[in-house]
Amino acid sequence: KMAAAVRGALRRLWRPPAARRGLAKSAGPRSVRQLREAEEAAPVFQYAGKAAKRKDRVFVWGFCYSGALGIPSFVKPDAGWKKPRRIQSTPYRLETEEKISSAACGYGFTLLSSSTTDITKVWGMGLNKDSQLGFQRSIRDRTKGYEYVLEPSPIPLPLEKPQQTRVLQVSCGRAHSLILTDSEGVFTMGNNSYGQCGRQVVEDETYSESHLIHQLKEFDSRVVQVVCGQDHSLFRTKKGAVYACGWGADGQTGLGHYNITSVPTKLRGDIAGVNIIQVSSYGDCCLAVSDEGEVFGWGNSEYLQLASVTETTQVNVPRHLPFKIGKIKEAACGGTGNVVLTEEGNVFVWGYGILGKGPNLIETAEPEMIPPSLFGWSDFNPDIRVAHVRCGLSQFAALTNRGELFVWGKNLRGCLGTGRMEDQYFPWRVTIPGEVVDVACGVDHMVGMVKSFT
Amino acid sequence: LNAAPGRAPRQRVRFLPAPAGGDGVATGLVATRVPMLADHPLVRGPRFRRLKIGAGHRLDVKASGVFVLGVGHGNKLLTDLYNCHLTKVYTVSGLFGKATDDFSDMGKLIEKTTFDHITREKLERILAVIQGTNHKALLMHSNIDMKTQEAYELAVKGLIRPMGKSPPIITAIRCLQFALPEFQLEIHCLHETQQYLRKIVHEIGLELKSSAVCTQVRRIRDGVFTLDDALLRTHWNLQSIQNAIRECQLKVQIELEKTLG
């Protein structure tokens, strides 16, 4: 009787199959076929198309208080609790509206220019106490100008055809700047107490908040390169001639005298009749490279820069420097040291200071080669060559054909960009997220023009 | 090993009585060399009961290639080789278009991307940058004061290397083959793990605005030992092992003397 009752209870509990709920199957390990199908069904994302172009970027690093880096938050932070940044020791991205084709660093200020046909072609930031960035009208008081420009601000140029002329190159000295255009000559602005702007010196002229931008057009042919020394200016024309004006006490104008020159005058001496393809200067010494690979120098020689030809410490006429190191492609002058690049891609340094061959080499009058293995050359990478050399006041920079930037020299206020504050006695790589196309060196800051990788 | 003829038993000089003359007359003692009883194989037992085998640098389950083992005295040589901090060379194969959670193609799929915009030139540019930043890390972790003349001279010769603990550093990297979506790299590195190499492949994919997974990691050189010295699975027998040890002895000794002095 108990068994019948249990059987009856069981029969009642048994539900017909049609009323059973269809519960989901438990998720066991998926089979290979399921995984493959899931993989094929997954959506494909596209981050860059086939025609994706490499972007052009500008990086800045060095001393921030002068505003020369162009990032206002370094000097005047956005939030009250943040402290102003004194030194930016690694490259920092600077956002620009246009693609910057040329940059130049002066003594506490920077100029950026783009080869566009828009109205605004040149931007400036940093010190403006001598109107080296033109007249920057203050927003608070419309009659006064800014003494420090913290952001890249447009520089209005008095162009005749503003929508056709293109700015080719800019250059900055201690307190003056030069802007080279393709059809309207050279524009100069800033301090003119030594005639470095190419116009007559006016006694007791106040250079701050000045609207004056001078235009220079009388050269034997079109000007193709402008270079600013500390207080002098050099112009190289298409025919291979070099003109100079400005302070000449060290003979850096190369005109045969030690006075100031206020009108650009053609240089003679050993470069008369020679086709010069590049000029360089930053301090008081100047170098010029001819199309045959010969190098000429003039100016200050207190640091053995020209000691290979003369014992005098000031050379006021261009002299040929008889170096037997091969055909020279490019030269760069710093404050106390010089560097040249030969056709084979070797880098030679001479002068005084941290030259890049270890702490033992402080000064030399004859060029010494920097071993290519320091620039990344090895049996594994035999095609690495140095493509360009640049000089700041006490630092050097070299660009390789792979787009790597190597710096060495005195690390004044973090200008080397290595992230450390110590001086660098041999070439050291700077980590920049991109391929470095060009770099401009200043006294305590540097600007790099970079193309992104992809 | 135990079956091989062992060392000859040591001999000992014993003074034994000379064979008797015939009459039983007391004769003098003659010195003869007699094998010691303590060296008799039945007393001594088998020569090798256990072998101490140590392993060199790790090789994980999904990777393949040269794996160095040391036997007996070789373990001490292994520690010395480890202190030499020599580079290892790997061939790493990757595949563009996929991203997985453990950076290899057996992992769970996270994302699929397009990869037709990738060219060999872009890949080589990324590899040059990786090499550059790792070269910088090499100089920084070697704990040499950069301001000295010796540091400059070592840097010129390319001999600066971290001689202590350091994060993984790639000393050289180049692309061997490139056929979309596959590619193969040769990587020379220090203090790395195979998972780090897979992560590098994943990061290369990210830099190229796509994604990549690693399909194969193969070590082709570990310090002085190359693929030619390595024994295949079929050669894991006593004779080949003994030959291999004999051949590598000289190489290892030279390398140790050169680096550790």
XYZ file of C-alpha atoms in Angstrom, chain B residues 12-259:
248
model
C 99.139 1.173 -4.417
C 102.572 0.111 -3.561
C 102.550 -2.730 -1.112
C 105.321 -4.720 0.222
C 104.401 -8.297 -0.368
C 106.420 -11.296 0.457
C 108.192 -12.635 -2.578
C 106.987 -15.886 -4.003
C 108.415 -18.577 -1.836
C 111.773 -20.081 -2.914
C 110.720 -23.612 -2.404
C 112.017 -24.468 1.016
C 109.852 -22.173 3.062
C 112.863 -20.038 3.851
C 112.000 -16.522 5.007
C 112.545 -14.347 2.008
C 112.640 -10.520 1.702
C 109.725 -8.268 0.824
C 109.235 -7.146 -2.731
C 107.544 -3.929 -3.566
C 104.772 -4.451 -6.100
C 101.981 -2.351 -7.396
C 98.680 -3.857 -6.533
C 95.215 -2.509 -7.363
C 93.489 -1.152 -4.259
C 90.610 -3.152 -2.987
C 88.619 0.013 -2.306
C 88.529 0.749 -6.009
C 87.208 -2.625 -7.034
C 83.963 -2.189 -9.005
C 82.085 -4.566 -6.715
C 83.158 -2.562 -3.662
C 82.715 0.833 -5.210
C 79.406 0.299 -6.946
C 78.192 2.148 -10.107
C 80.172 5.338 -10.790
C 77.202 7.546 -11.527
C 74.099 7.253 -9.408
C 72.648 10.669 -10.091
C 73.483 13.409 -12.532
C 73.128 17.068 -11.625
C 71.539 18.752 -14.620
C 70.863 22.460 -14.617
C 69.056 24.564 -17.168
C 70.210 27.809 -18.740
C 67.948 30.663 -19.845
C 64.245 29.834 -19.759
C 62.280 28.917 -22.857
C 58.538 28.783 -22.408
C 56.097 26.184 -23.633
C 54.938 27.967 -26.798
C 58.478 28.812 -27.945
C 61.152 26.599 -29.469
C 64.845 26.671 -30.211
C 68.183 26.377 -28.456
C 67.970 25.438 -24.788
C 71.217 25.120 -22.891
C 71.638 22.482 -20.170
C 74.624 21.930 -17.911
C 75.753 18.613 -16.474
C 77.790 18.391 -13.269
C 80.588 20.947 -13.485
C 78.686 22.583 -16.315
C 76.299 24.080 -13.778
C 79.063 26.316 -12.462
C 79.906 27.305 -16.037
C 76.230 28.099 -16.533
C 76.254 30.607 -13.677
C 79.382 32.174 -15.115
C 77.768 32.405 -18.531
C 74.730 34.025 -16.963
C 76.974 36.655 -15.403
C 78.501 37.394 -18.810
C 75.170 38.825 -19.969
C 75.514 37.747 -23.591
C 72.802 38.466 -26.128
C 70.320 35.931 -27.404
C 68.934 35.888 -30.939
C 65.340 34.989 -31.758
C 63.342 34.728 -34.984
C 59.857 35.952 -34.273
C 57.041 35.487 -36.781
C 53.950 37.621 -36.605
C 50.624 38.093 -38.292
C 48.902 41.407 -38.891
C 45.189 41.956 -38.513
C 44.400 40.318 -35.175
C 44.840 41.253 -31.538
C 44.502 38.634 -28.816
C 44.707 38.746 -25.064
C 47.977 36.847 -24.673
C 49.554 38.293 -27.842
C 49.810 34.885 -29.563
C 47.478 33.422 -32.153
C 46.110 30.818 -29.724
C 44.567 33.402 -27.444
C 41.123 34.894 -27.165
C 40.410 37.306 -30.008
C 40.040 40.912 -28.896
C 39.931 42.847 -32.154
C 40.420 42.499 -35.884
C 41.810 45.376 -37.962
C 42.732 46.153 -41.523
C 46.390 45.994 -42.486
C 46.587 46.780 -46.202
C 48.105 50.198 -45.465
C 51.236 48.654 -43.939
C 54.367 48.663 -46.084
C 57.813 47.269 -45.444
C 59.157 50.808 -45.236
C 56.803 51.748 -42.392
C 57.731 48.582 -40.512
C 61.435 49.313 -40.888
C 60.911 52.836 -39.612
C 59.222 51.512 -36.473
C 62.002 48.954 -36.016
C 64.621 51.706 -36.283
C 62.885 53.639 -33.521
C 62.639 50.570 -31.303
C 66.316 49.968 -31.820
C 67.139 53.577 -31.016
C 65.208 53.722 -27.748
C 66.578 50.371 -26.673
C 70.110 51.500 -27.449
C 69.514 54.445 -25.164
C 68.192 52.107 -22.454
C 71.319 49.963 -22.943
C 73.567 52.899 -22.171
C 71.452 54.077 -19.262
C 71.167 50.729 -17.473
C 74.830 49.911 -17.794
C 75.486 52.074 -14.741
C 78.533 53.764 -16.172
C 79.054 57.446 -15.525
C 78.569 59.066 -18.907
C 80.998 61.860 -18.123
C 84.136 59.735 -18.106
C 86.512 59.122 -20.960
C 86.177 55.331 -20.505
C 82.447 55.578 -21.045
C 83.094 57.444 -24.290
C 85.599 54.872 -25.488
C 83.338 51.947 -24.674
C 80.422 53.673 -26.391
C 82.519 54.152 -29.538
C 83.378 50.458 -29.636
C 79.800 49.525 -28.814
C 80.812 47.497 -25.768
C 78.575 49.127 -23.204
C 76.212 46.521 -21.803
C 74.327 46.224 -18.522
C 76.327 43.802 -16.392
C 73.668 43.419 -13.727
C 69.900 43.179 -13.500
C 68.034 45.282 -16.044
C 64.677 45.323 -17.800
C 64.538 43.529 -21.165
C 66.628 45.353 -23.767
C 66.682 44.757 -27.508
C 70.149 45.362 -28.946
C 69.247 44.831 -32.595
C 66.081 44.133 -34.535
C 65.502 43.754 -38.258
C 62.894 42.460 -40.635
C 63.768 39.214 -42.395
C 60.600 38.609 -44.371
C 57.570 40.705 -45.120
C 54.562 39.248 -46.956
C 51.273 40.719 -45.802
C 49.772 39.628 -43.455
C 52.835 37.684 -42.221
C 56.222 39.036 -41.301
C 59.336 37.707 -39.622
C 61.792 39.597 -37.425
C 65.223 38.765 -36.086
C 65.675 40.141 -32.582
C 68.906 40.287 -30.545
C 68.070 40.880 -26.893
C 69.207 40.788 -23.280
C 67.346 39.770 -20.109
C 64.111 39.138 -21.987
C 61.272 36.645 -21.753
C 59.448 35.172 -24.717
C 56.211 36.820 -23.594
C 58.016 40.168 -23.785
C 58.870 39.436 -27.411
C 55.247 38.652 -28.126
C 54.296 41.924 -26.470
C 56.771 43.739 -28.739
C 55.052 42.221 -31.771
C 51.710 43.402 -30.432
C 53.085 46.907 -29.877
C 54.539 47.045 -33.384
C 51.068 46.292 -34.652
C 49.631 49.124 -32.564
C 52.277 51.606 -33.775
C 51.388 50.805 -37.377
C 47.745 51.641 -36.593
C 46.709 48.029 -36.924
C 47.218 44.992 -34.705
C 49.534 42.000 -34.733
C 49.881 38.647 -33.000
C 52.945 36.497 -32.648
C 52.803 33.073 -34.278
C 56.247 31.691 -33.572
C 59.187 32.459 -31.289
C 62.341 30.494 -31.988
C 65.642 31.024 -30.228
C 68.477 30.573 -32.687
C 71.387 31.613 -30.484
C 71.965 31.741 -26.741
C 75.314 33.368 -25.976
C 77.855 31.104 -27.693
C 75.516 28.221 -28.498
C 73.924 28.326 -31.969
C 71.483 26.104 -33.801
C 74.341 24.072 -35.253
C 75.493 23.030 -31.787
C 72.001 22.073 -30.694
C 70.927 18.421 -30.580
C 67.679 17.334 -32.188
C 65.212 15.073 -30.446
C 66.592 12.089 -32.338
C 70.093 12.816 -31.106
C 69.331 12.682 -27.414
C 71.723 9.836 -26.724
C 74.940 9.522 -24.782
C 77.346 9.602 -27.691
C 75.985 12.799 -29.275
C 75.768 14.522 -25.913
C 79.377 13.699 -25.156
C 80.475 14.960 -28.590
C 78.503 18.159 -28.185
C 79.999 18.862 -24.755
C 83.485 18.259 -26.078
C 82.993 20.620 -29.026
C 81.555 23.466 -26.987
C 84.121 23.353 -24.197
C 86.659 25.479 -25.995
C 84.146 28.097 -27.132
C 82.723 28.523 -23.652
C 86.164 28.871 -22.115
C 87.224 31.552 -24.579
C 84.047 33.533 -24.033
C 84.303 33.360 -20.257
C 87.915 34.500 -20.313
C 87.106 37.347 -22.666
C 84.223 38.718 -20.659
